[in-house]
Short mmCIF file of C-alpha atoms and ligand atoms in Angstrom, two decimals:
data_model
loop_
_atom_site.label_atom_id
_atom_site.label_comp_id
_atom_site.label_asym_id
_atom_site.label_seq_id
_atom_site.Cartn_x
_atom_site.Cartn_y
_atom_site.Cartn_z
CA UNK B 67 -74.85 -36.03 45.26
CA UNK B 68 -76.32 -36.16 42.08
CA UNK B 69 -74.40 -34.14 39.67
CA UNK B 70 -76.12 -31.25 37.72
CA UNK B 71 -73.05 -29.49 35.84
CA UNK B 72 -69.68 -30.73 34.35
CA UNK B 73 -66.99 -27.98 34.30
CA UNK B 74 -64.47 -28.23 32.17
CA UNK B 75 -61.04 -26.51 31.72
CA UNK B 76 -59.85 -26.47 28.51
CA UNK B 77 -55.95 -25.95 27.74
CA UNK B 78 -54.32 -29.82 28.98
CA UNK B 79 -58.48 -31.18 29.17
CA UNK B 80 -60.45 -30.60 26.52
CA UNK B 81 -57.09 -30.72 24.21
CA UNK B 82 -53.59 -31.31 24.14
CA UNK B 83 -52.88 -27.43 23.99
CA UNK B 84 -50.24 -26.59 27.14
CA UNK B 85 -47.26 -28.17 24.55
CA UNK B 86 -47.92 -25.01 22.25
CA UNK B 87 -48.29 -23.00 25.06
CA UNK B 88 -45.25 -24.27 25.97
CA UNK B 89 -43.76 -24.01 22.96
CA UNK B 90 -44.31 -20.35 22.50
CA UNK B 91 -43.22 -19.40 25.74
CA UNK B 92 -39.71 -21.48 24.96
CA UNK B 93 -39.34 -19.25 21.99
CA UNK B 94 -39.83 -16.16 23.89
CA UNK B 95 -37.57 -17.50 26.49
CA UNK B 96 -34.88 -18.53 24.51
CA UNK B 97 -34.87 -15.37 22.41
CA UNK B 98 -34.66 -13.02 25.37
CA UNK B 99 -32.05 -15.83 27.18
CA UNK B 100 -33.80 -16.80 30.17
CA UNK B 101 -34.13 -20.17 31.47
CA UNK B 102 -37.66 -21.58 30.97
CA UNK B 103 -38.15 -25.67 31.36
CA UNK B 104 -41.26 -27.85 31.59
CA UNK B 105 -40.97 -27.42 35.72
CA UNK B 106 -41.82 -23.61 35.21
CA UNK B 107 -44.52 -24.13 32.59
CA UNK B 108 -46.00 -26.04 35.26
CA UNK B 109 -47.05 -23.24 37.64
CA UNK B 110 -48.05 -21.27 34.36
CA UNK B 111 -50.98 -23.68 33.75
CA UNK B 112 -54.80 -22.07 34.14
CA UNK B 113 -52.54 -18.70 34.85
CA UNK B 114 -53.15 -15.64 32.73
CA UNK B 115 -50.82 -14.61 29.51
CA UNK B 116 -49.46 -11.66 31.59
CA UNK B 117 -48.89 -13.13 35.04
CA UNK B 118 -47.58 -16.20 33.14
CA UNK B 119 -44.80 -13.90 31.21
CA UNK B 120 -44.26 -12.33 35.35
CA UNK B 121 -43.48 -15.76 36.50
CA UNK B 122 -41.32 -16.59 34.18
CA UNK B 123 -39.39 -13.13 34.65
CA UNK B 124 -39.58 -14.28 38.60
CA UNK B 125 -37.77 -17.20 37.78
CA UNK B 126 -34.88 -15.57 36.20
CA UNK B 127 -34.88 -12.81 38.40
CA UNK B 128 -35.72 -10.10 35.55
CA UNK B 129 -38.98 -8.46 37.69
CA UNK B 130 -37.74 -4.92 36.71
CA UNK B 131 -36.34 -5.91 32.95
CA UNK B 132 -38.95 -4.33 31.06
CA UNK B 133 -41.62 -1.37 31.31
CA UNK B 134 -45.04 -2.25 31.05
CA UNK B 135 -45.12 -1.18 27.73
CA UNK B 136 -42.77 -3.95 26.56
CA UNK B 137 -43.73 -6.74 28.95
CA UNK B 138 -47.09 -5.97 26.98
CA UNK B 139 -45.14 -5.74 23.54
CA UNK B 140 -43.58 -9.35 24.58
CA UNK B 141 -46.54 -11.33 25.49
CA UNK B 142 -48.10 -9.99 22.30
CA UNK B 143 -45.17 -11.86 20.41
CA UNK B 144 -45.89 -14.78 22.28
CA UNK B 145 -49.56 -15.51 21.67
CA UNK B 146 -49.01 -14.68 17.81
CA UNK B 147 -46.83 -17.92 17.89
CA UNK B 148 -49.29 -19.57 19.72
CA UNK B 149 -51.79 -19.05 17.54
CA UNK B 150 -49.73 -20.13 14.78
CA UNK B 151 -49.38 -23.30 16.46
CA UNK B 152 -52.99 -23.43 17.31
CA UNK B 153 -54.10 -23.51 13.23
CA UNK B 154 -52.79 -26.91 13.31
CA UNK B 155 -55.53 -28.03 15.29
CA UNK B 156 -58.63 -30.21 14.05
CA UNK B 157 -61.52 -32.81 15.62
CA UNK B 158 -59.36 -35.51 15.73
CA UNK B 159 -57.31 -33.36 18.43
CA UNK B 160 -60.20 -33.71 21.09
CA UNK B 161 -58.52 -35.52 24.13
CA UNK B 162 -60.46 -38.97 24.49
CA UNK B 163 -63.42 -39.43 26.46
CA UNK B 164 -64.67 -35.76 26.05
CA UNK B 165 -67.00 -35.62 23.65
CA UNK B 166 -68.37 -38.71 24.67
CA UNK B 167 -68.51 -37.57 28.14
CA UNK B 168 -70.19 -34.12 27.09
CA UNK B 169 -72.75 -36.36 25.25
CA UNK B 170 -73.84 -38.37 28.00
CA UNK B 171 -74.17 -35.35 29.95
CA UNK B 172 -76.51 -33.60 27.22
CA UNK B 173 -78.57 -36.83 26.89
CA UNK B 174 -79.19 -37.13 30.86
CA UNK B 175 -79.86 -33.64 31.37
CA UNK B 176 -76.79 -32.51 33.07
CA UNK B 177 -75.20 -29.17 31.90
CA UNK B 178 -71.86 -28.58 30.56
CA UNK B 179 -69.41 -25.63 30.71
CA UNK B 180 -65.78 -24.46 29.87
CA UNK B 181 -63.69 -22.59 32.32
CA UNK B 182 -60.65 -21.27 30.79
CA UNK B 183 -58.86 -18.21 31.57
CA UNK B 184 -57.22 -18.26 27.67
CA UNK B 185 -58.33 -15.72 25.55
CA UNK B 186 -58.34 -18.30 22.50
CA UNK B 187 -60.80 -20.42 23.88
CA UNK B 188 -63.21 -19.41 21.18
CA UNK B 189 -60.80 -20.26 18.66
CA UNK B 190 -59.49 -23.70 20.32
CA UNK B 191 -63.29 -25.41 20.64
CA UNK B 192 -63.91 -23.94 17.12
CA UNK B 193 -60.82 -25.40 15.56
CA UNK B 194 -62.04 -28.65 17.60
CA UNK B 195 -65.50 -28.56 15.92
CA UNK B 196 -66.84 -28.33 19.87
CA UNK B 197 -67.96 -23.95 19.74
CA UNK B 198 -71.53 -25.01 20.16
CA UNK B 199 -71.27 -28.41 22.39
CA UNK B 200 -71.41 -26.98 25.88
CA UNK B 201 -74.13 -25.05 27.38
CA UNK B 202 -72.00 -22.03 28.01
CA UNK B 203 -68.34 -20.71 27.55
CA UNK B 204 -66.95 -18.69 30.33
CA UNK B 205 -65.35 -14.99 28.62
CA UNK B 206 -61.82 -14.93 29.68
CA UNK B 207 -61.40 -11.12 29.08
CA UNK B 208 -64.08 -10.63 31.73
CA UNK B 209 -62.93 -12.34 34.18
CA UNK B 210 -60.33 -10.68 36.67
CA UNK B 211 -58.71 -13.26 38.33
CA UNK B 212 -56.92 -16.21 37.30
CA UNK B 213 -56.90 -19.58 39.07
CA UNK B 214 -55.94 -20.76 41.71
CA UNK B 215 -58.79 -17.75 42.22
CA UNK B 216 -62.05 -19.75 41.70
CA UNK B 217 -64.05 -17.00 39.73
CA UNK B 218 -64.27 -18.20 36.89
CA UNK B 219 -65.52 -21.81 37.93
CA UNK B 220 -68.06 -19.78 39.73
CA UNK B 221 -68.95 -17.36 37.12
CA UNK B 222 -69.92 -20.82 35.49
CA UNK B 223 -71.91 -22.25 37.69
CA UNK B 224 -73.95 -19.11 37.92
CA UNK B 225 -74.17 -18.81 34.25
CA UNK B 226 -75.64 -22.43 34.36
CA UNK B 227 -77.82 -21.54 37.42
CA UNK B 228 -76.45 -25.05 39.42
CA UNK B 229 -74.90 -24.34 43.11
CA UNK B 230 -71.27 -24.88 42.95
CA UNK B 231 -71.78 -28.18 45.38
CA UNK B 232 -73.76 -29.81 42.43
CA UNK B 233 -70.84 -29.29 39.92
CA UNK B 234 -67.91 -31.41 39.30
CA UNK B 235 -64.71 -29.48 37.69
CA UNK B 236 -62.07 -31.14 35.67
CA UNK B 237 -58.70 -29.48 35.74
CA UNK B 238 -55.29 -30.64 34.35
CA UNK B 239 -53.62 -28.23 36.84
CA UNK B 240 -52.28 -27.63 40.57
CA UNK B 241 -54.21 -23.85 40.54
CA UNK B 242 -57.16 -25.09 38.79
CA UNK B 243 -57.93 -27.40 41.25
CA UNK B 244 -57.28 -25.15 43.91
CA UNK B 245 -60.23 -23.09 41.87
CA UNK B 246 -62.30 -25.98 42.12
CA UNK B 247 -61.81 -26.34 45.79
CA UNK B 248 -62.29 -22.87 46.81
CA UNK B 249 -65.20 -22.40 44.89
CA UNK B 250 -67.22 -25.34 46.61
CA UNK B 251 -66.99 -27.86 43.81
CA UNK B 252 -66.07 -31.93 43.61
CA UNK B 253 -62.44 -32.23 41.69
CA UNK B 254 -61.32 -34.42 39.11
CA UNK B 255 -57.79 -33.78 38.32
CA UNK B 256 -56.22 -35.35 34.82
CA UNK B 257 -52.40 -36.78 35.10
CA UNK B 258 -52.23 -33.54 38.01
CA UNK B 259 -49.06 -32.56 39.12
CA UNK B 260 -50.00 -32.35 42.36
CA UNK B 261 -47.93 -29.57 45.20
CA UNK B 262 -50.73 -28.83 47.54
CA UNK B 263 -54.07 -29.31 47.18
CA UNK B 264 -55.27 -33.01 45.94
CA UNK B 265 -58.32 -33.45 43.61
CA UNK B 266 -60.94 -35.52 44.94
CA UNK B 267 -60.66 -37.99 42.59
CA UNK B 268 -57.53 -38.51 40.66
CA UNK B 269 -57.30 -39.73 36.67
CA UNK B 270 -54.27 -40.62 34.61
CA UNK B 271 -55.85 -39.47 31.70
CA UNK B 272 -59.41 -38.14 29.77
CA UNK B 273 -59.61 -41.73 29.07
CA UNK B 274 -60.63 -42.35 32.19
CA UNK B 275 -63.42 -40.07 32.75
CA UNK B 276 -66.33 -42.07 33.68
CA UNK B 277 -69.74 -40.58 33.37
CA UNK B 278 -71.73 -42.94 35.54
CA UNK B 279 -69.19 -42.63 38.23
CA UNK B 280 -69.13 -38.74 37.41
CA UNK B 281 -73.03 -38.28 37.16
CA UNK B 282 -73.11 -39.56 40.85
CA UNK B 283 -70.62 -38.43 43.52
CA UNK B 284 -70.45 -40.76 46.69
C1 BG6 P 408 -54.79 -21.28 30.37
C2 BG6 P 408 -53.48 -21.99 30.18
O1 BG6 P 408 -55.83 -22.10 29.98
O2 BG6 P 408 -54.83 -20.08 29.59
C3 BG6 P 408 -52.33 -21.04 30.48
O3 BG6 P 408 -53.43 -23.11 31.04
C4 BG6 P 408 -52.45 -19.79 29.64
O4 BG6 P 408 -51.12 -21.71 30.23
C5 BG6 P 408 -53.79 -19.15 29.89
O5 BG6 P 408 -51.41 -18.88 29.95
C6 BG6 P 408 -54.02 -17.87 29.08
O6 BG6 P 408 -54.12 -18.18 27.74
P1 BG6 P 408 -54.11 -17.15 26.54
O7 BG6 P 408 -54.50 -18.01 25.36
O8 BG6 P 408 -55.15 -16.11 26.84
O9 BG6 P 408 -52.75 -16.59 26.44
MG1 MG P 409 -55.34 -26.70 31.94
#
């Protein structure tokens, strides 16, 4: 096929940004003294602040710790040090091969988007210098579910007005390429952990995207 739309997740993609995720989680974790290592952040990649915050409760078998109230209170705390961390971020923190691969697109016709379930996605491609550089940027508070559900990779596609089998997603993460999958589209995974589901075409790194391989799917 011949490509119209690259999709792009952002957080572990577009930029180095799941070690400050990280990083704020540990604090919460540590703070409220429950376990939290890099093989939980895992599953907590492309998954929402709250259900994130639930897994890691899961793991340390906490479900029924907190009220509502203060699981809300919690998660709060947490993205305040994330976006602490985030303010260090400038241009030179674009992952290689992106903005060259989002210019190629742009110059052949082919459409770009961003599908990432973080509520600071504004902020992140602004910090980057990249707010205006794709074609559209999917709104995280209106979207309901968060991958491995692939609505917002479809909510993308339909904002770009390809069919999902003309789009090629990029994903850094196990439920993000599940998204990709479900939602009918060809998937590139970047230095994927992978646990189920493989991406069609596996990368070590953004380095290694390849836009005439990537503007024409076999
Ligand atoms: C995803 C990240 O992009 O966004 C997840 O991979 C994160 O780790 C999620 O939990 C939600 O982000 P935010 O910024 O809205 O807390
Ligand atoms: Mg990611």
């Amino acid at each position: 096929m011949k490509t119209k739309a690259f999709i792009f997740d952002l957080d572990g993609v577009i930029v180095d940004t799941a070690k400050f995720h990280f990083q704020a989680w540990k604090m919460l974790a540590d703070e409220l003294g429950m376990e939290f290592d890099e093989e939980v952040n895992e599953r907590l990649k492309g998954v929402s602040r709250m259900r994130s915050f639930e897994i890691i409760l899961e793991v340390n078998g906490a479900m029924e710790r907190f009220t509502e109230e203060e699981k809300t209170a919690l998660i709060t705390k947490k993205n305040d040090l994330y976006v602490e961390l985030i303010k260090t971020l400038t241009p030179a923190d674009a992952l290689p091969g992106i903005e060259a691969l989002v210019n190629s697109a742009k110059a052949a016709g082919i459409k770009t988007a961003v599908a990432s379930v973080s509520k600071n996605a504004p902020a992140v491609l602004s910090a980057l210098g990249l707010a205006d550089r794709f074609d559209y940027v999917a709104d995280a508070s209106k979207v309901k579910n968060s991958k491995p559900d692939p609505e917002i990779f479809l909510v993308c596609a339909e904002a770009l007005g390809i069919a999902p089998s003309e789009c090629v997603g990029i994903e850094d993460a196990q439920a993000g390429i599940e998204a990709i999958k479900a939602a009918g589209m060809y998937a590139v995974g970047i230095n994927v952990t992978v646990t189920s589901l493989e991406p069609d075409m596996h990368l070590a790194s953004t380095a290694e995207l390849d836009f005439t391989k990537l503007s024409e799917i076999a």
